[in-house]
Amino acid sequence: MTSWDIQPSVDALDIVCAETAAPPTAMVVFGASGDLANRKLIPSLAQIQQRGLLDERFCLLGCGRKAYSDEQFRQLAYDALVEHTSDIPPETLKAFTEKLYYLSGDYGAPAFYEQIKETLARIRDKHGITGCNVFYLSVPPLLYGSIAEQLGAVGLSQKEAAEPAQCARLVVEKPFGRDLQTAIELNDILYKWFDESQIYRIDHYLGKETVQNIMILRFANAIFEPVWNRNHIESIQVTIAETLGVEHRASYYDKSGALRDMFQNHMLQMMALVAMEPPISFHADHIRDEKVKLLRSIRPFEMDSWNSCFVRGQYGPGRMNDQNAPGYLSEEGVAPDSTTETYVAACLFVDNWRWKDVPFYLRTGKRLARKTTEIAVTFRQVPHSLFGSVGLDEMPPNVLVLKIQPEEGISLRFQAKRPGSKICMGTLNMNFSYNDVFGVEMPESYQRLLLDCMVGDQTLFARFDSVEVAWQLLTPVLETWKEAKTPPSEYPAGSETFPEADALLTTNGHKWRRLSAP
Ligand code: BG6
């Protein structure tokens, strides 16, 4: 039995594109001197401009605790742009930074918000902006509620705006709450001042091109839907494996852990896209209705035997890139006796007609051997072997892999005859790589999300009901872990696998895929 790879040839691509440019918008970024703003938000806005999709009247007011003048902030932004963009000429970058302004202050002080209001009015006037204000909360989650309150108190939330053009939108980073109760409390505060239609809960995975492609693949092709169900699919694996550790984010991560950081949002959102029913249209609420319906159908976990459906781990010392790598407990800022999980794996079932008894295996972890984000759909084995000596065990099932990172693409594994002997077959992987076919770097997901937010399209943002259902499902797990006497098991940094997670699959006769397998 052999296996070999083939590349598809793409002779003609009939490309149909639809894109809407942003209307004139004023954006206020809280936490503007922070890492997210520098690495992602400001570079993504410059890229949107480079693609001709940012209105020339756009302006941005950065807010933060650090004291900078407009000029200093522009210089910082320019340096970040040089570091994080590659294809934009320096004079265009310089021109972009002229649209940036800065205000420092104390997030807890009402006077700061009066100042924001005045400054915003002034720069909107200067730039001739008649459209929306977008408030982006790139600050620690504990501040979300109070900033929203203060914006509302000074009249910037525009909940009842008579003029649609004078709307206000609030962009909130994940995690939205720490569990069901805190998510509801936070949402109640936001709803005092903002409607659901004004709230954009970001999950940056939804902005990734290949995650968006899940819907195109499923619903713009006729061949998948008839087999996309329990009759033909044996199991589905969703993997987000990272090589990075906790980096410099221990103060946040040590209080969150993998379940809150990755599972509650990115993993469940990807699962929902793969498993949801076809929406009646591409309208934001029609898609979000289907996703929430799917999340509601996930079978609640039996908490008496939670470790038969959920496992957690924490990386210990190990080897990465031929070098010693420290364990989680030795990372700067991590409590020496921390029981925070850096790895989670789970086996979920969806109790509906389409998926009854099909296991969905989800795993995510830090400090693993290779970066791999993918969704692998394994089809059922053929029912009977026609090929004499070749048994069913020697014919691996078809697997469709939606590759999200690091190499975006799609692969399909199937059996084919090898020339020569009468019966000689092997496993063939048909690989489609975005990079080979389109030859362009994948746009940063924040480009998509920031543009959609300015345009007012909430399709790729989480609606509160889906956040709530996800917490309903996971809060009992968090509570059980809190009470658990045993800490998470250790896995060495650089591991390919986490043996305790194997048991989730072996009972069903399945195996985890190798990280970055074809
Ligand atoms: C973030 C998490 O949401 O996603 C990080 O907070 C994680 O802990 C990151 O490293 C992974 O994102 P990506 O796009 O690099 O896969």
Coordinates of C-alpha atoms and ligand atoms in Angstrom, one line a residue:
M1 CA 0.0 0.0 0.0
T2 CA 1.5 3.3 -1.0
S3 CA 0.5 6.9 -0.7
W4 CA 1.3 9.8 -3.1
D5 CA 0.3 13.4 -3.6
I6 CA -1.2 15.0 -6.6
Q7 CA -1.7 18.7 -7.2
P8 CA -4.9 19.8 -8.9
S9 CA -4.4 21.8 -12.1
V10 CA -6.5 25.0 -12.1
D11 CA -6.9 26.0 -15.7
A12 CA -9.6 28.6 -15.4
L13 CA -11.0 30.2 -12.4
D14 CA -14.3 31.9 -12.9
I15 CA -14.0 34.4 -10.1
V16 CA -17.0 36.2 -8.8
C17 CA -16.2 38.8 -6.3
A18 CA -18.4 41.2 -4.2
E19 CA -16.9 43.8 -1.9
T20 CA -18.3 46.9 -0.4
A21 CA -16.0 49.9 0.5
A22 CA -16.3 51.4 3.9
P23 CA -18.4 54.5 4.3
P24 CA -16.8 57.6 6.0
T25 CA -16.1 56.4 9.5
A26 CA -14.5 57.7 12.7
M27 CA -12.9 54.9 14.7
V28 CA -12.0 55.2 18.4
V29 CA -9.6 52.6 19.6
F30 CA -9.3 52.1 23.4
G31 CA -5.9 50.5 24.2
A32 CA -4.4 52.2 21.1
S33 CA -0.8 51.9 22.2
G34 CA -1.2 48.2 23.0
D35 CA 0.0 45.1 21.1
L36 CA -3.3 44.3 19.3
A37 CA -3.6 47.9 17.9
N38 CA 0.0 47.9 16.7
R39 CA 0.3 44.5 15.3
K40 CA -3.2 44.0 13.8
L41 CA -5.6 46.9 13.9
I42 CA -3.6 49.8 12.5
P43 CA -1.8 47.6 9.9
S44 CA -5.1 46.1 8.8
L45 CA -6.7 49.6 8.4
A46 CA -3.7 50.7 6.3
Q47 CA -4.2 47.5 4.1
I48 CA -7.8 48.3 3.7
Q49 CA -6.8 51.8 2.5
Q50 CA -4.2 50.2 0.1
R51 CA -7.0 48.1 -1.4
G52 CA -9.0 51.3 -2.1
L53 CA -11.7 50.3 0.4
L54 CA -11.2 52.9 3.1
D55 CA -13.0 56.2 2.6
E56 CA -10.5 59.1 2.3
R57 CA -12.3 60.9 5.1
F58 CA -11.7 58.0 7.6
C59 CA -10.0 59.1 10.9
L60 CA -9.0 57.3 14.0
L61 CA -8.7 58.5 17.6
G62 CA -6.5 56.4 19.7
C63 CA -7.1 56.4 23.5
G64 CA -4.9 55.0 26.2
R65 CA -3.3 55.5 29.5
K66 CA 0.1 56.4 28.2
A67 CA 0.6 60.1 27.4
Y68 CA 1.4 60.7 23.8
S69 CA 0.9 63.7 21.5
D70 CA -0.7 63.2 18.2
E71 CA 2.7 63.4 16.6
Q72 CA 4.2 60.7 18.9
F73 CA 1.3 58.4 18.3
R74 CA 1.6 58.8 14.5
Q75 CA 5.3 58.0 14.8
L76 CA 4.6 54.8 16.8
A77 CA 1.9 53.9 14.3
Y78 CA 4.3 54.5 11.4
D79 CA 6.9 52.2 13.0
A80 CA 4.3 49.5 13.6
L81 CA 3.2 49.8 10.0
V82 CA 6.7 49.5 8.6
E83 CA 7.2 46.4 10.8
H84 CA 3.8 44.7 10.0
T85 CA 3.1 45.6 6.4
S86 CA 5.3 44.8 3.4
D87 CA 3.7 46.1 0.3
I88 CA 2.7 49.7 1.0
P89 CA 5.0 52.5 0.0
P90 CA 6.3 54.7 2.8
E91 CA 4.6 57.8 1.5
T92 CA 1.2 56.0 1.6
L93 CA 1.9 54.9 5.2
K94 CA 2.9 58.4 6.1
A95 CA -0.3 59.8 4.6
F96 CA -2.3 57.2 6.5
T97 CA -0.8 58.2 9.8
E98 CA -2.0 61.8 9.2
K99 CA -5.5 60.4 9.9
L100 CA -4.6 59.4 13.4
Y101 CA -5.1 61.3 16.6
Y102 CA -4.5 60.5 20.3
L103 CA -5.9 61.2 23.7
S104 CA -4.6 59.9 27.0
G105 CA -6.6 59.6 30.1
D106 CA -8.0 57.4 32.9
Y107 CA -10.6 54.9 31.7
G108 CA -12.4 55.2 35.0
A109 CA -12.7 59.0 34.9
P110 CA -16.0 60.5 33.4
A111 CA -14.0 63.6 32.3
F112 CA -12.0 61.4 29.9
Y113 CA -15.2 60.5 28.0
E114 CA -16.2 64.2 27.8
Q115 CA -12.8 64.9 26.3
I116 CA -13.3 62.0 23.8
K117 CA -16.6 63.4 22.8
E118 CA -15.2 66.8 22.2
T119 CA -12.2 65.6 20.3
L120 CA -14.3 63.2 18.2
A121 CA -16.6 66.1 17.3
R122 CA -13.7 68.2 16.3
I123 CA -11.9 65.6 14.1
R124 CA -15.2 64.4 12.5
D125 CA -15.8 68.0 11.5
K126 CA -12.3 68.4 10.2
H127 CA -12.5 65.2 8.1
G128 CA -16.1 65.9 7.0
I129 CA -17.4 62.7 8.4
T130 CA -21.1 62.1 8.5
G131 CA -21.1 58.4 9.1
C132 CA -20.7 56.1 12.1
N133 CA -18.4 56.2 15.1
V134 CA -16.9 52.8 15.7
F135 CA -15.6 52.2 19.3
Y136 CA -13.1 49.4 19.5
L137 CA -12.4 47.9 22.9
S138 CA -8.8 46.6 22.7
V139 CA -8.4 46.7 26.5
P140 CA -8.5 44.0 29.2
P141 CA -11.9 42.4 29.4
L142 CA -12.6 43.8 32.9
L143 CA -12.9 47.2 31.3
Y144 CA -15.5 46.4 28.7
G145 CA -18.5 47.1 30.8
S146 CA -17.3 50.3 32.4
I147 CA -16.1 51.8 29.1
A148 CA -19.5 51.0 27.5
E149 CA -21.3 52.6 30.4
Q150 CA -19.2 55.8 30.2
L151 CA -19.7 56.1 26.4
G152 CA -23.4 55.7 27.0
A153 CA -23.4 58.3 29.9
V154 CA -21.8 61.0 27.7
G155 CA -24.3 60.3 24.9
L156 CA -21.9 58.5 22.5
S157 CA -23.7 55.2 22.2
Q158 CA -26.4 56.7 20.1
K159 CA -28.8 53.9 20.9
E160 CA -31.8 55.8 19.8
A161 CA -30.0 57.7 16.9
A162 CA -32.6 59.2 14.7
E163 CA -30.2 59.5 11.8
P164 CA -28.9 56.0 10.8
A165 CA -25.7 57.7 9.5
Q166 CA -24.9 58.9 13.0
C167 CA -24.8 55.5 14.5
A168 CA -22.3 54.1 17.0
R169 CA -20.9 50.6 16.9
L170 CA -19.1 48.9 19.7
V171 CA -16.4 46.2 18.9
V172 CA -15.7 43.9 21.8
E173 CA -12.8 41.4 21.8
K174 CA -13.1 38.0 23.2
P175 CA -13.4 36.5 25.8
F176 CA -16.9 37.8 26.4
G177 CA -17.3 37.0 30.1
R178 CA -15.5 34.3 32.1
D179 CA -18.5 32.0 32.3
L180 CA -22.3 32.1 31.8
Q181 CA -23.1 34.4 34.7
T182 CA -20.4 37.0 33.9
A183 CA -21.2 37.0 30.2
I184 CA -24.9 37.7 31.0
E185 CA -23.9 40.5 33.4
L186 CA -21.6 42.1 30.8
N187 CA -24.2 41.8 28.1
D188 CA -26.8 43.5 30.4
I189 CA -24.5 46.5 30.8
L190 CA -23.9 46.7 27.0
Y191 CA -27.6 46.4 26.3
K192 CA -28.3 49.4 28.5
W193 CA -26.5 51.6 26.0
F194 CA -26.2 49.6 22.8
D195 CA -28.6 47.4 20.7
E196 CA -27.5 44.0 19.6
S197 CA -27.3 45.5 16.1
Q198 CA -24.6 47.9 17.4
I199 CA -22.4 45.3 19.1
Y200 CA -19.7 43.5 17.2
R201 CA -18.2 40.6 19.2
I202 CA -15.0 39.8 17.5
D203 CA -13.8 36.2 17.0
H204 CA -10.8 36.7 14.7
Y205 CA -11.1 33.1 13.5
L206 CA -14.3 34.0 11.7
G207 CA -12.3 36.5 9.7
K208 CA -9.8 34.0 8.4
E209 CA -10.3 33.4 4.6
T210 CA -10.3 29.6 5.0
V211 CA -12.8 29.7 7.8
Q212 CA -15.1 31.8 5.6
N213 CA -14.5 29.3 2.8
I214 CA -16.3 26.6 4.9
M215 CA -19.6 28.2 3.9
I216 CA -18.6 28.6 0.2
L217 CA -17.4 25.0 0.1
R218 CA -20.5 23.6 1.7
F219 CA -23.2 25.8 0.0
A220 CA -21.7 26.8 -3.3
N221 CA -21.1 23.2 -4.4
A222 CA -23.7 20.5 -4.9
I223 CA -21.5 17.5 -4.3
F224 CA -21.0 17.9 -0.5
E225 CA -24.4 18.5 0.9
P226 CA -25.9 15.0 0.0
V227 CA -23.1 13.3 1.9
W228 CA -22.7 15.8 4.8
N229 CA -24.5 13.8 7.4
R230 CA -24.4 10.8 9.7
N231 CA -25.0 8.4 6.9
H232 CA -21.7 9.1 5.2
I233 CA -19.5 10.9 7.8
E234 CA -17.8 8.8 10.5
S235 CA -16.3 11.6 12.6
I236 CA -15.0 15.2 12.4
Q237 CA -11.9 16.5 14.0
V238 CA -11.2 20.2 14.7
T239 CA -7.6 21.0 15.7
I240 CA -6.0 24.2 16.7
A241 CA -2.4 23.4 17.7
E242 CA 0.0 26.2 18.4
T243 CA 3.8 26.1 18.8
L244 CA 3.6 29.4 20.8
G245 CA 3.5 29.3 24.5
V246 CA 1.9 31.9 26.7
E247 CA 4.4 34.5 25.6
H248 CA 4.0 37.8 27.4
R249 CA 0.3 37.3 28.1
A250 CA 0.5 35.4 31.3
S251 CA -1.5 38.0 33.3
Y252 CA -4.5 37.4 31.0
Y253 CA -3.9 33.7 30.1
D254 CA -3.2 32.3 33.6
K255 CA -6.7 33.5 34.6
S256 CA -8.3 32.1 31.4
G257 CA -6.8 28.9 30.1
A258 CA -7.4 27.1 26.8
L259 CA -11.1 26.5 27.4
R260 CA -12.0 30.2 27.7
D261 CA -9.3 31.4 25.4
M262 CA -9.8 29.1 22.4
F263 CA -12.5 26.5 22.9
Q264 CA -15.5 28.6 23.9
N265 CA -15.1 30.8 20.9
H266 CA -12.8 29.8 18.0
M267 CA -13.3 26.1 18.2
L268 CA -17.1 26.1 18.8
Q269 CA -17.6 28.7 16.1
M270 CA -15.7 26.6 13.6
M271 CA -17.6 23.5 14.6
A272 CA -20.9 25.4 14.1
L273 CA -19.9 26.5 10.6
V274 CA -19.1 22.9 9.6
A275 CA -22.2 21.3 11.1
M276 CA -25.0 23.9 10.8
E277 CA -27.9 23.5 8.5
P278 CA -27.9 25.6 5.3
P279 CA -29.1 29.1 6.2
I280 CA -31.9 30.5 4.1
S281 CA -29.7 33.3 2.8
F282 CA -26.3 34.9 3.4
H283 CA -27.9 37.5 5.6
A284 CA -26.0 37.9 8.9
D285 CA -28.9 36.8 11.1
H286 CA -29.9 33.9 8.9
I287 CA -26.4 32.5 9.3
R288 CA -26.2 33.3 13.0
D289 CA -29.6 31.6 13.6
E290 CA -28.3 28.4 12.1
K291 CA -25.1 28.5 14.1
V292 CA -26.9 29.0 17.4
K293 CA -29.3 26.2 16.6
L294 CA -26.4 23.9 16.0
L295 CA -24.7 25.0 19.3
R296 CA -28.0 24.4 21.1
S297 CA -28.0 20.8 19.8
I298 CA -24.7 19.9 21.3
R299 CA -25.3 17.2 23.9
P300 CA -24.6 18.5 27.4
F301 CA -21.7 16.7 29.1
E302 CA -22.3 14.1 31.8
M303 CA -20.3 15.8 34.5
D304 CA -20.2 12.7 36.7
S305 CA -17.9 11.2 34.1
W306 CA -16.5 14.4 32.6
N307 CA -13.1 13.0 31.9
S308 CA -14.6 10.6 29.4
C309 CA -15.6 13.5 27.2
F310 CA -13.1 16.3 28.2
V311 CA -9.4 16.2 29.0
R312 CA -7.0 19.1 30.0
G313 CA -3.3 19.4 30.1
Q314 CA -0.6 21.8 30.9
Y315 CA 2.8 22.0 29.1
G316 CA 5.8 21.1 31.1
P317 CA 9.5 21.5 30.2
G318 CA 10.4 19.9 26.8
R319 CA 12.2 20.5 23.6
M320 CA 11.3 22.7 20.7
N321 CA 13.4 23.4 17.7
D322 CA 16.2 21.4 19.2
Q323 CA 16.3 23.7 22.3
N324 CA 15.1 23.3 25.8
A325 CA 11.7 24.9 26.3
P326 CA 10.5 25.9 29.7
G327 CA 7.3 24.5 31.2
Y328 CA 4.2 26.7 31.7
L329 CA 4.9 27.0 35.4
S330 CA 8.3 28.6 34.7
E331 CA 6.9 31.2 32.3
E332 CA 7.1 34.8 33.5
G333 CA 3.9 35.9 35.3
V334 CA 2.4 32.4 35.8
A335 CA 1.6 31.5 39.3
P336 CA 4.0 28.7 40.5
D337 CA 1.1 26.4 41.5
S338 CA -1.2 27.3 38.6
T339 CA -3.6 24.7 37.4
T340 CA -4.5 26.6 34.3
E341 CA -4.9 24.3 31.3
T342 CA -2.9 25.0 28.1
Y343 CA -4.5 22.0 26.3
V344 CA -8.1 20.9 26.0
A345 CA -9.6 18.0 24.0
A346 CA -13.2 17.0 23.9
C347 CA -15.6 14.6 22.3
L348 CA -18.9 16.3 21.5
F349 CA -22.1 14.9 20.0
V350 CA -24.8 16.8 18.2
D351 CA -28.3 15.6 19.0
N352 CA -30.1 16.3 15.7
W353 CA -31.1 14.3 12.7
R354 CA -28.1 15.2 10.7
W355 CA -25.4 14.3 13.2
K356 CA -26.8 11.9 15.8
D357 CA -24.0 9.8 17.2
V358 CA -21.2 11.3 14.9
P359 CA -18.4 12.2 17.2
F360 CA -16.9 15.7 16.9
Y361 CA -13.4 15.7 18.3
L362 CA -12.0 19.1 19.2
R363 CA -8.5 19.8 20.5
T364 CA -6.4 22.9 21.1
G365 CA -3.1 23.3 22.8
K366 CA -0.1 25.6 23.2
R367 CA 3.5 24.5 22.8
L368 CA 2.8 21.6 20.5
A369 CA 5.1 20.2 17.9
R370 CA 3.7 22.0 14.9
K371 CA 1.3 24.8 14.2
T372 CA -1.8 23.2 12.7
T373 CA -5.3 24.5 12.4
E374 CA -7.6 22.3 10.4
I375 CA -11.0 20.6 10.2
A376 CA -10.8 17.0 9.1
V377 CA -14.0 15.3 7.9
T378 CA -13.6 11.5 7.9
F379 CA -16.1 9.6 5.7
R380 CA -17.4 6.1 6.5
Q381 CA -15.5 3.1 5.3
V382 CA -16.7 1.3 2.2
P383 CA -19.0 -1.4 3.3
H384 CA -17.3 -4.3 1.6
S385 CA -14.0 -5.0 -0.2
L386 CA -14.3 -6.3 -3.7
F387 CA -10.6 -6.7 -4.1
G388 CA -9.7 -10.2 -3.0
S389 CA -6.7 -10.0 -0.8
V390 CA -7.1 -6.3 0.0
G391 CA -9.1 -6.1 3.2
L392 CA -11.2 -3.2 4.4
D393 CA -8.5 -2.3 7.0
E394 CA -6.1 -1.6 4.1
M395 CA -8.4 0.9 2.5
P396 CA -8.3 4.0 4.7
P397 CA -11.5 6.0 4.6
N398 CA -11.8 9.2 2.6
V399 CA -10.8 12.3 4.5
L400 CA -11.6 15.9 3.4
V401 CA -9.3 18.3 5.3
L402 CA -10.1 22.0 5.4
K403 CA -6.6 23.5 6.2
I404 CA -6.7 26.8 7.9
Q405 CA -3.1 27.2 9.1
P406 CA -0.3 27.3 8.4
E407 CA -0.9 26.4 4.7
E408 CA -4.4 27.3 3.7
G409 CA -6.0 24.8 1.4
I410 CA -8.2 21.7 1.0
S411 CA -7.1 18.2 0.6
L412 CA -9.0 15.0 -0.2
R413 CA -7.7 11.6 0.5
F414 CA -9.0 8.7 -1.6
Q415 CA -7.9 5.3 -3.0
A416 CA -6.7 4.9 -6.6
K417 CA -5.2 2.2 -8.7
R418 CA -1.5 2.3 -9.2
P419 CA -0.3 1.3 -12.7
G420 CA 1.2 -2.2 -13.0
S421 CA -0.1 -5.1 -11.1
K422 CA -3.7 -6.0 -11.5
I423 CA -4.7 -5.0 -8.0
C424 CA -2.5 -2.4 -6.7
M425 CA -3.9 0.6 -4.9
G426 CA -2.7 3.4 -2.8
T427 CA -3.9 6.4 -0.9
L428 CA -3.8 9.5 -2.9
N429 CA -4.0 13.0 -1.5
M430 CA -5.4 15.7 -3.8
N431 CA -4.1 19.0 -2.4
F432 CA -5.4 22.4 -3.2
S433 CA -3.2 25.2 -1.8
Y434 CA -4.4 28.7 -1.8
N435 CA -0.9 29.9 -2.1
D436 CA -0.1 27.8 -5.2
V437 CA -3.3 28.8 -6.9
F438 CA -3.8 32.4 -6.0
G439 CA -0.1 33.2 -5.2
V440 CA -1.1 35.9 -2.7
E441 CA -0.6 36.1 1.0
M442 CA -3.8 35.5 2.9
P443 CA -5.2 38.9 4.2
E444 CA -5.1 39.3 7.9
S445 CA -8.4 38.4 9.4
Y446 CA -8.7 41.8 11.0
Q447 CA -8.9 43.4 7.6
R448 CA -12.1 41.5 6.9
L449 CA -13.6 42.2 10.3
L450 CA -12.8 45.9 10.5
L451 CA -14.1 46.4 7.0
D452 CA -17.3 44.5 7.8
C453 CA -17.8 46.5 10.9
M454 CA -17.5 49.8 9.1
V455 CA -19.9 48.5 6.5
G456 CA -22.3 47.3 9.1
D457 CA -22.2 43.6 8.3
Q458 CA -22.4 41.4 11.4
T459 CA -22.2 38.1 9.7
L460 CA -18.8 37.3 11.0
F461 CA -19.4 38.5 14.5
A462 CA -20.8 36.5 17.4
R463 CA -24.4 37.3 18.4
F464 CA -25.1 37.1 22.1
D465 CA -27.3 34.0 21.9
S466 CA -24.4 32.0 20.5
V467 CA -22.0 33.3 23.2
E468 CA -24.6 32.4 25.8
V469 CA -25.2 28.9 24.5
A470 CA -21.4 28.2 24.4
W471 CA -21.1 29.3 28.0
Q472 CA -24.1 27.2 29.0
L473 CA -22.4 24.2 27.6
L474 CA -18.9 24.9 29.1
T475 CA -19.6 26.5 32.5
P476 CA -20.3 23.1 34.2
V477 CA -16.9 22.0 32.9
L478 CA -15.2 25.0 34.3
E479 CA -17.0 24.5 37.6
T480 CA -16.0 20.8 37.7
W481 CA -12.4 21.6 37.0
K482 CA -12.4 24.2 39.8
E483 CA -13.5 21.6 42.2
A484 CA -11.3 18.8 40.8
K485 CA -8.7 17.5 43.2
T486 CA -6.3 16.5 40.4
P487 CA -4.5 19.2 38.4
P488 CA -4.2 19.0 34.6
S489 CA -1.8 16.4 33.4
E490 CA 1.5 17.5 32.1
Y491 CA 2.7 17.2 28.5
P492 CA 6.2 18.1 27.4
A493 CA 6.6 21.3 25.4
G494 CA 7.0 20.2 21.8
S495 CA 4.8 17.2 22.0
E496 CA 3.0 15.8 19.0
T497 CA 0.3 14.2 21.0
F498 CA -1.3 14.3 24.5
P499 CA -1.8 10.6 25.4
E500 CA -4.7 11.3 27.8
A501 CA -6.6 12.7 24.8
D502 CA -6.3 9.4 22.9
A503 CA -8.8 7.7 25.2
L504 CA -11.6 10.1 23.9
L505 CA -11.3 8.5 20.5
T506 CA -10.1 5.0 21.0
T507 CA -13.4 4.0 22.6
N508 CA -15.0 4.8 19.2
G509 CA -12.1 3.1 17.3
H510 CA -10.7 6.4 16.1
K511 CA -7.3 8.1 16.2
W512 CA -6.2 11.7 16.3
R513 CA -4.6 12.9 13.0
R514 CA -0.9 13.7 13.0
L515 CA -0.4 17.5 13.3
S516 CA 0.0 19.0 9.8
A517 CA -0.7 15.6 8.1
P518 CA -1.7 15.8 4.4
Ligands
BG6_1 C1 -6.2 34.2 20.3 C2 -5.8 33.6 21.6 O1 -7.6 34.4 20.3 O2 -5.9 33.3 19.2 C3 -4.3 33.3 21.6 O3 -6.1 34.5 22.6 C4 -4.0 32.4 20.4 O4 -4.0 32.6 22.8 C5 -4.5 33.1 19.2 O5 -2.6 32.3 20.4 C6 -4.3 32.1 18.0 O6 -4.6 32.8 16.8 P1 -4.0 32.5 15.4 O7 -4.7 33.3 14.5 O8 -2.5 32.8 15.5 O9 -4.2 31.0 15.2

